């Protein structure tokens, strides 16, 4: 699949007063069948120091970074990206569970088409694993300034199993080529939570890259947990 050695992937996830949730996410990463990666857990000044629990878990290839302030989703992920060593950056929520092949699958489109700048998997709800949360984004409504999600709240019957270009990636789980970030910049920090990925994807497309939905891999998401604690 890869023309030579596996590219380095930096997995970035944020933690804010959810260390046990983050540890559950890290437990799921033990099953990854991809070898060349690092995990950066970026703590946004949690009320309780997450260090003891993270260290106790002895999670492979994991580094805990203490930001010392709550930088929000955009700022927190930018904080991690500035420290990432990877050729690809995998932004992923801590309230998710990854599958063993998620990295391999999300990298595949980049090798199929070098013009692709970012990929997102199909996202389904953790407690309703046959219900879709994300299968791509529809174009933004020019009158309301809002986007709508393809497949949201639909029972998954395979109706959104065709990969293809989409309006935007989902901040819950998105694989970005580092060279794209270097050309377009990172998340806009004027957005504390929500819509930062829409702005980033807009700039990625303006730079000549495409945004790709890749349903060959699924991630499950608790959904809404970040909203409860990030502010």
PDB file of C-alpha atoms in Angstrom:
ATOM      1  CA  UNK A   1       0.000   0.000   0.000  1.00  0.00           C
ATOM      2  CA  UNK A   2       2.760   2.465   0.907  1.00  0.00           C
ATOM      3  CA  UNK A   3       5.558   3.383  -1.512  1.00  0.00           C
ATOM      4  CA  UNK A   4       8.314   2.712   0.999  1.00  0.00           C
ATOM      5  CA  UNK A   5       8.243   3.116   4.756  1.00  0.00           C
ATOM      6  CA  UNK A   6       5.018   3.947   6.580  1.00  0.00           C
ATOM      7  CA  UNK A   7       4.677   7.722   6.991  1.00  0.00           C
ATOM      8  CA  UNK A   8       4.768   9.074  10.522  1.00  0.00           C
ATOM      9  CA  UNK A   9       1.315   9.912  11.894  1.00  0.00           C
ATOM     10  CA  UNK A  10       0.768  12.232  14.856  1.00  0.00           C
ATOM     11  CA  UNK A  11      -2.483  11.473  16.686  1.00  0.00           C
ATOM     12  CA  UNK A  12      -3.684  14.560  18.567  1.00  0.00           C
ATOM     13  CA  UNK A  13      -6.455  14.464  21.152  1.00  0.00           C
ATOM     14  CA  UNK A  14      -7.539  17.009  23.758  1.00  0.00           C
ATOM     15  CA  UNK A  15      -8.291  16.425  27.418  1.00  0.00           C
ATOM     16  CA  UNK A  16     -10.226  18.757  29.704  1.00  0.00           C
ATOM     17  CA  UNK A  17     -11.599  17.315  32.941  1.00  0.00           C
ATOM     18  CA  UNK A  18     -12.201  13.982  31.175  1.00  0.00           C
ATOM     19  CA  UNK A  19      -9.098  11.991  31.987  1.00  0.00           C
ATOM     20  CA  UNK A  20     -10.944   8.706  32.432  1.00  0.00           C
ATOM     21  CA  UNK A  21     -12.667   9.200  29.065  1.00  0.00           C
ATOM     22  CA  UNK A  22      -9.287   9.981  27.523  1.00  0.00           C
ATOM     23  CA  UNK A  23      -7.837   6.810  29.043  1.00  0.00           C
ATOM     24  CA  UNK A  24     -10.618   4.774  27.458  1.00  0.00           C
ATOM     25  CA  UNK A  25      -9.705   6.315  24.116  1.00  0.00           C
ATOM     26  CA  UNK A  26      -6.043   5.478  24.689  1.00  0.00           C
ATOM     27  CA  UNK A  27      -6.975   1.892  25.546  1.00  0.00           C
ATOM     28  CA  UNK A  28      -8.568   1.575  22.108  1.00  0.00           C
ATOM     29  CA  UNK A  29      -5.339   2.744  20.453  1.00  0.00           C
ATOM     30  CA  UNK A  30      -3.508  -0.321  21.793  1.00  0.00           C
ATOM     31  CA  UNK A  31      -5.210  -2.284  18.998  1.00  0.00           C
ATOM     32  CA  UNK A  32      -3.884  -0.118  16.160  1.00  0.00           C
ATOM     33  CA  UNK A  33      -2.281  -2.239  13.448  1.00  0.00           C
ATOM     34  CA  UNK A  34      -0.178   0.708  12.266  1.00  0.00           C
ATOM     35  CA  UNK A  35       3.275   1.043  13.776  1.00  0.00           C
ATOM     36  CA  UNK A  36       4.699   4.470  12.886  1.00  0.00           C
ATOM     37  CA  UNK A  37       2.737   6.896  15.035  1.00  0.00           C
ATOM     38  CA  UNK A  38       2.843   9.083  18.118  1.00  0.00           C
ATOM     39  CA  UNK A  39      -0.025  10.145  20.379  1.00  0.00           C
ATOM     40  CA  UNK A  40      -0.084  13.657  21.817  1.00  0.00           C
ATOM     41  CA  UNK A  41      -2.613  14.141  24.608  1.00  0.00           C
ATOM     42  CA  UNK A  42      -2.990  17.901  25.034  1.00  0.00           C
ATOM     43  CA  UNK A  43      -4.451  18.838  28.404  1.00  0.00           C
ATOM     44  CA  UNK A  44      -6.362  22.105  28.542  1.00  0.00           C
ATOM     45  CA  UNK A  45      -5.684  22.956  32.209  1.00  0.00           C
ATOM     46  CA  UNK A  46      -7.914  20.301  33.749  1.00  0.00           C
ATOM     47  CA  UNK A  47      -8.898  20.944  37.358  1.00  0.00           C
ATOM     48  CA  UNK A  48      -7.182  17.697  38.352  1.00  0.00           C
ATOM     49  CA  UNK A  49      -3.732  16.933  36.959  1.00  0.00           C
ATOM     50  CA  UNK A  50      -4.194  14.053  34.464  1.00  0.00           C
ATOM     51  CA  UNK A  51      -0.564  12.972  34.715  1.00  0.00           C
ATOM     52  CA  UNK A  52      -0.944  10.139  37.299  1.00  0.00           C
ATOM     53  CA  UNK A  53      -3.755   8.370  35.418  1.00  0.00           C
ATOM     54  CA  UNK A  54      -2.101   8.756  32.019  1.00  0.00           C
ATOM     55  CA  UNK A  55       1.238   7.462  33.310  1.00  0.00           C
ATOM     56  CA  UNK A  56      -0.454   4.615  35.157  1.00  0.00           C
ATOM     57  CA  UNK A  57      -1.951   3.406  31.891  1.00  0.00           C
ATOM     58  CA  UNK A  58       1.495   3.077  30.299  1.00  0.00           C
ATOM     59  CA  UNK A  59      -0.018   3.755  26.889  1.00  0.00           C
ATOM     60  CA  UNK A  60       2.384   3.113  24.004  1.00  0.00           C
ATOM     61  CA  UNK A  61       3.891   6.032  22.097  1.00  0.00           C
ATOM     62  CA  UNK A  62       1.903   8.523  24.169  1.00  0.00           C
ATOM     63  CA  UNK A  63       3.102  11.935  25.346  1.00  0.00           C
ATOM     64  CA  UNK A  64       1.067  14.123  27.707  1.00  0.00           C
ATOM     65  CA  UNK A  65       1.381  17.857  27.026  1.00  0.00           C
ATOM     66  CA  UNK A  66       0.120  20.286  29.684  1.00  0.00           C
ATOM     67  CA  UNK A  67      -0.950  23.495  27.960  1.00  0.00           C
ATOM     68  CA  UNK A  68      -1.594  25.340  31.227  1.00  0.00           C
ATOM     69  CA  UNK A  69      -4.726  27.017  29.842  1.00  0.00           C
ATOM     70  CA  UNK A  70      -7.977  26.056  28.160  1.00  0.00           C
ATOM     71  CA  UNK A  71      -7.261  26.972  24.553  1.00  0.00           C
ATOM     72  CA  UNK A  72     -10.487  25.561  23.148  1.00  0.00           C
ATOM     73  CA  UNK A  73     -10.733  23.038  20.323  1.00  0.00           C
ATOM     74  CA  UNK A  74      -8.949  25.159  17.727  1.00  0.00           C
ATOM     75  CA  UNK A  75      -6.212  26.465  19.981  1.00  0.00           C
ATOM     76  CA  UNK A  76      -5.704  23.127  21.693  1.00  0.00           C
ATOM     77  CA  UNK A  77      -5.250  21.212  18.477  1.00  0.00           C
ATOM     78  CA  UNK A  78      -2.969  23.937  17.122  1.00  0.00           C
ATOM     79  CA  UNK A  79      -0.921  23.586  20.309  1.00  0.00           C
ATOM     80  CA  UNK A  80      -0.550  19.889  19.537  1.00  0.00           C
ATOM     81  CA  UNK A  81       0.180  20.400  15.839  1.00  0.00           C
ATOM     82  CA  UNK A  82       3.040  22.760  16.648  1.00  0.00           C
ATOM     83  CA  UNK A  83       4.659  19.899  18.550  1.00  0.00           C
ATOM     84  CA  UNK A  84       3.764  17.072  16.170  1.00  0.00           C
ATOM     85  CA  UNK A  85       6.471  15.175  14.315  1.00  0.00           C
ATOM     86  CA  UNK A  86       4.236  13.399  11.816  1.00  0.00           C
ATOM     87  CA  UNK A  87       3.931  13.624   8.050  1.00  0.00           C
ATOM     88  CA  UNK A  88       0.187  13.350   8.705  1.00  0.00           C
ATOM     89  CA  UNK A  89      -1.860  14.749  11.589  1.00  0.00           C
ATOM     90  CA  UNK A  90      -4.835  12.775  12.890  1.00  0.00           C
ATOM     91  CA  UNK A  91      -7.126  15.089  14.861  1.00  0.00           C
ATOM     92  CA  UNK A  92      -9.460  12.913  16.919  1.00  0.00           C
ATOM     93  CA  UNK A  93     -11.798  13.505  19.852  1.00  0.00           C
ATOM     94  CA  UNK A  94     -10.986  11.827  23.145  1.00  0.00           C
ATOM     95  CA  UNK A  95     -14.604  10.580  23.436  1.00  0.00           C
ATOM     96  CA  UNK A  96     -14.189   8.178  20.539  1.00  0.00           C
ATOM     97  CA  UNK A  97     -13.063   4.597  20.068  1.00  0.00           C
ATOM     98  CA  UNK A  98     -10.687   3.847  17.217  1.00  0.00           C
ATOM     99  CA  UNK A  99     -10.600   0.647  15.183  1.00  0.00           C
ATOM    100  CA  UNK A 100      -7.353  -1.209  14.449  1.00  0.00           C
ATOM    101  CA  UNK A 101      -7.216  -0.173  10.794  1.00  0.00           C
ATOM    102  CA  UNK A 102      -8.330   3.452  11.094  1.00  0.00           C
ATOM    103  CA  UNK A 103      -4.918   4.981  10.341  1.00  0.00           C
ATOM    104  CA  UNK A 104      -4.231   2.684   7.399  1.00  0.00           C
ATOM    105  CA  UNK A 105      -7.674   3.339   5.967  1.00  0.00           C
ATOM    106  CA  UNK A 106      -7.603   7.119   6.353  1.00  0.00           C
ATOM    107  CA  UNK A 107      -4.187   7.267   4.685  1.00  0.00           C
ATOM    108  CA  UNK A 108      -5.297   5.206   1.673  1.00  0.00           C
ATOM    109  CA  UNK A 109      -7.034   8.051  -0.234  1.00  0.00           C
ATOM    110  CA  UNK A 110      -3.864  10.158  -0.122  1.00  0.00           C
ATOM    111  CA  UNK A 111      -2.069   7.466  -2.113  1.00  0.00           C
ATOM    112  CA  UNK A 112      -4.948   7.123  -4.518  1.00  0.00           C
ATOM    113  CA  UNK A 113      -4.981  10.852  -5.256  1.00  0.00           C
ATOM    114  CA  UNK A 114      -2.183  13.254  -4.217  1.00  0.00           C
ATOM    115  CA  UNK A 115      -4.553  16.222  -4.539  1.00  0.00           C
ATOM    116  CA  UNK A 116      -6.465  15.081  -1.432  1.00  0.00           C
ATOM    117  CA  UNK A 117      -5.631  17.218   1.597  1.00  0.00           C
ATOM    118  CA  UNK A 118      -7.811  15.782   4.365  1.00  0.00           C
ATOM    119  CA  UNK A 119      -9.920  12.675   4.982  1.00  0.00           C
ATOM    120  CA  UNK A 120     -12.676  11.856   7.466  1.00  0.00           C
ATOM    121  CA  UNK A 121     -14.279   8.483   8.249  1.00  0.00           C
ATOM    122  CA  UNK A 122     -17.926   7.662   8.692  1.00  0.00           C
ATOM    123  CA  UNK A 123     -18.865   8.591  12.264  1.00  0.00           C
ATOM    124  CA  UNK A 124     -21.534   6.771  14.244  1.00  0.00           C
ATOM    125  CA  UNK A 125     -22.893   7.186  17.753  1.00  0.00           C
ATOM    126  CA  UNK A 126     -21.231   5.221  20.541  1.00  0.00           C
ATOM    127  CA  UNK A 127     -24.473   4.238  22.268  1.00  0.00           C
ATOM    128  CA  UNK A 128     -26.334   3.734  18.975  1.00  0.00           C
ATOM    129  CA  UNK A 129     -23.658   2.155  16.773  1.00  0.00           C
ATOM    130  CA  UNK A 130     -25.955   1.659  13.811  1.00  0.00           C
ATOM    131  CA  UNK A 131     -26.957   5.337  13.672  1.00  0.00           C
ATOM    132  CA  UNK A 132     -24.917   7.773  11.599  1.00  0.00           C
ATOM    133  CA  UNK A 133     -23.592  11.047  12.939  1.00  0.00           C
ATOM    134  CA  UNK A 134     -21.516  12.042   9.891  1.00  0.00           C
ATOM    135  CA  UNK A 135     -21.242  10.833   6.311  1.00  0.00           C
ATOM    136  CA  UNK A 136     -19.907  14.081   4.865  1.00  0.00           C
ATOM    137  CA  UNK A 137     -21.106  17.688   4.920  1.00  0.00           C
ATOM    138  CA  UNK A 138     -23.479  19.409   2.534  1.00  0.00           C
ATOM    139  CA  UNK A 139     -22.425  22.829   1.187  1.00  0.00           C
ATOM    140  CA  UNK A 140     -22.984  25.768   3.525  1.00  0.00           C
ATOM    141  CA  UNK A 141     -26.310  27.544   3.169  1.00  0.00           C
ATOM    142  CA  UNK A 142     -25.433  31.066   1.946  1.00  0.00           C
ATOM    143  CA  UNK A 143     -28.473  32.570   3.706  1.00  0.00           C
ATOM    144  CA  UNK A 144     -28.060  30.983   7.150  1.00  0.00           C
ATOM    145  CA  UNK A 145     -24.282  30.479   7.157  1.00  0.00           C
ATOM    146  CA  UNK A 146     -24.831  26.949   8.470  1.00  0.00           C
ATOM    147  CA  UNK A 147     -23.825  23.526   7.224  1.00  0.00           C
ATOM    148  CA  UNK A 148     -25.832  20.316   7.386  1.00  0.00           C
ATOM    149  CA  UNK A 149     -24.528  16.819   7.890  1.00  0.00           C
ATOM    150  CA  UNK A 150     -25.076  14.054   5.364  1.00  0.00           C
ATOM    151  CA  UNK A 151     -26.755  11.030   6.919  1.00  0.00           C
ATOM    152  CA  UNK A 152     -27.155  12.486  10.410  1.00  0.00           C
ATOM    153  CA  UNK A 153     -29.496  10.408  12.606  1.00  0.00           C
ATOM    154  CA  UNK A 154     -30.134   7.895   9.819  1.00  0.00           C
ATOM    155  CA  UNK A 155     -29.962   4.173  10.446  1.00  0.00           C
ATOM    156  CA  UNK A 156     -26.896   2.897   8.634  1.00  0.00           C
ATOM    157  CA  UNK A 157     -28.075   0.573   5.877  1.00  0.00           C
ATOM    158  CA  UNK A 158     -25.078   1.179   3.654  1.00  0.00           C
ATOM    159  CA  UNK A 159     -26.722   4.136   1.916  1.00  0.00           C
ATOM    160  CA  UNK A 160     -23.626   6.303   2.488  1.00  0.00           C
ATOM    161  CA  UNK A 161     -20.908   3.777   1.712  1.00  0.00           C
ATOM    162  CA  UNK A 162     -19.538   5.501  -1.380  1.00  0.00           C
ATOM    163  CA  UNK A 163     -16.376   7.499  -0.808  1.00  0.00           C
ATOM    164  CA  UNK A 164     -15.962  10.864  -2.411  1.00  0.00           C
ATOM    165  CA  UNK A 165     -15.309  14.558  -2.139  1.00  0.00           C
ATOM    166  CA  UNK A 166     -17.306  16.406   0.510  1.00  0.00           C
ATOM    167  CA  UNK A 167     -17.801  19.984   1.626  1.00  0.00           C
ATOM    168  CA  UNK A 168     -15.926  19.517   4.865  1.00  0.00           C
ATOM    169  CA  UNK A 169     -14.176  17.105   7.187  1.00  0.00           C
ATOM    170  CA  UNK A 170     -15.468  16.510  10.718  1.00  0.00           C
ATOM    171  CA  UNK A 171     -13.354  17.803  13.600  1.00  0.00           C
ATOM    172  CA  UNK A 172     -14.179  14.665  15.568  1.00  0.00           C
ATOM    173  CA  UNK A 173     -11.872  12.624  13.311  1.00  0.00           C
ATOM    174  CA  UNK A 174      -9.849  14.067  10.449  1.00  0.00           C
ATOM    175  CA  UNK A 175      -6.520  13.064   8.899  1.00  0.00           C
ATOM    176  CA  UNK A 176      -4.614  16.010   7.436  1.00  0.00           C
ATOM    177  CA  UNK A 177      -1.439  16.010   5.383  1.00  0.00           C
ATOM    178  CA  UNK A 178       1.192  18.072   7.222  1.00  0.00           C
ATOM    179  CA  UNK A 179       2.316  19.818   4.043  1.00  0.00           C
ATOM    180  CA  UNK A 180      -1.254  21.066   3.616  1.00  0.00           C
ATOM    181  CA  UNK A 181      -1.231  22.600   7.111  1.00  0.00           C
ATOM    182  CA  UNK A 182       2.097  24.245   6.317  1.00  0.00           C
ATOM    183  CA  UNK A 183       0.552  25.856   3.226  1.00  0.00           C
ATOM    184  CA  UNK A 184      -2.861  26.817   4.581  1.00  0.00           C
ATOM    185  CA  UNK A 185      -2.263  27.371   8.288  1.00  0.00           C
ATOM    186  CA  UNK A 186      -3.918  25.650  11.241  1.00  0.00           C
ATOM    187  CA  UNK A 187      -7.369  26.026  12.824  1.00  0.00           C
ATOM    188  CA  UNK A 188      -8.585  29.637  13.200  1.00  0.00           C
ATOM    189  CA  UNK A 189      -8.404  30.396  16.913  1.00  0.00           C
ATOM    190  CA  UNK A 190     -11.170  32.995  16.719  1.00  0.00           C
ATOM    191  CA  UNK A 191     -13.440  29.921  16.869  1.00  0.00           C
ATOM    192  CA  UNK A 192     -13.258  28.476  20.385  1.00  0.00           C
ATOM    193  CA  UNK A 193     -15.487  25.478  19.690  1.00  0.00           C
ATOM    194  CA  UNK A 194     -17.300  24.479  16.435  1.00  0.00           C
ATOM    195  CA  UNK A 195     -16.923  25.644  12.824  1.00  0.00           C
ATOM    196  CA  UNK A 196     -13.140  25.814  12.998  1.00  0.00           C
ATOM    197  CA  UNK A 197     -12.893  22.768  10.724  1.00  0.00           C
ATOM    198  CA  UNK A 198     -15.220  24.435   8.197  1.00  0.00           C
ATOM    199  CA  UNK A 199     -12.872  27.401   7.939  1.00  0.00           C
ATOM    200  CA  UNK A 200      -9.804  25.161   7.679  1.00  0.00           C
ATOM    201  CA  UNK A 201     -11.412  23.034   4.966  1.00  0.00           C
ATOM    202  CA  UNK A 202     -12.350  26.175   3.050  1.00  0.00           C
ATOM    203  CA  UNK A 203      -8.696  27.236   3.015  1.00  0.00           C
ATOM    204  CA  UNK A 204      -7.550  23.735   2.107  1.00  0.00           C
ATOM    205  CA  UNK A 205      -9.847  23.719  -0.922  1.00  0.00           C
ATOM    206  CA  UNK A 206      -8.802  27.242  -1.879  1.00  0.00           C
ATOM    207  CA  UNK A 207      -5.213  25.946  -1.966  1.00  0.00           C
ATOM    208  CA  UNK A 208      -6.197  23.364  -4.577  1.00  0.00           C
ATOM    209  CA  UNK A 209      -6.692  20.299  -2.367  1.00  0.00           C
ATOM    210  CA  UNK A 210      -9.855  18.256  -1.922  1.00  0.00           C
ATOM    211  CA  UNK A 211     -11.628  17.070   1.220  1.00  0.00           C
ATOM    212  CA  UNK A 212     -12.579  13.408   1.195  1.00  0.00           C
ATOM    213  CA  UNK A 213     -15.175  11.314   3.018  1.00  0.00           C
ATOM    214  CA  UNK A 214     -13.939   7.734   3.455  1.00  0.00           C
ATOM    215  CA  UNK A 215     -16.624   5.293   4.696  1.00  0.00           C
ATOM    216  CA  UNK A 216     -14.372   2.229   4.484  1.00  0.00           C
ATOM    217  CA  UNK A 217     -13.608   2.863   8.154  1.00  0.00           C
ATOM    218  CA  UNK A 218     -15.951   3.882  10.991  1.00  0.00           C
ATOM    219  CA  UNK A 219     -15.273   5.624  14.284  1.00  0.00           C
ATOM    220  CA  UNK A 220     -17.805   5.694  17.126  1.00  0.00           C
ATOM    221  CA  UNK A 221     -18.323   8.911  19.057  1.00  0.00           C
ATOM    222  CA  UNK A 222     -19.974   9.680  22.385  1.00  0.00           C
ATOM    223  CA  UNK A 223     -20.956  13.070  20.864  1.00  0.00           C
ATOM    224  CA  UNK A 224     -21.468  16.186  22.920  1.00  0.00           C
ATOM    225  CA  UNK A 225     -18.955  15.347  25.637  1.00  0.00           C
ATOM    226  CA  UNK A 226     -16.611  18.141  24.549  1.00  0.00           C
ATOM    227  CA  UNK A 227     -19.447  20.650  24.687  1.00  0.00           C
ATOM    228  CA  UNK A 228     -20.142  19.755  28.302  1.00  0.00           C
ATOM    229  CA  UNK A 229     -16.658  20.490  29.534  1.00  0.00           C
ATOM    230  CA  UNK A 230     -14.668  22.673  27.180  1.00  0.00           C
ATOM    231  CA  UNK A 231     -16.188  26.000  28.223  1.00  0.00           C
TER     232      UNK A 231
END
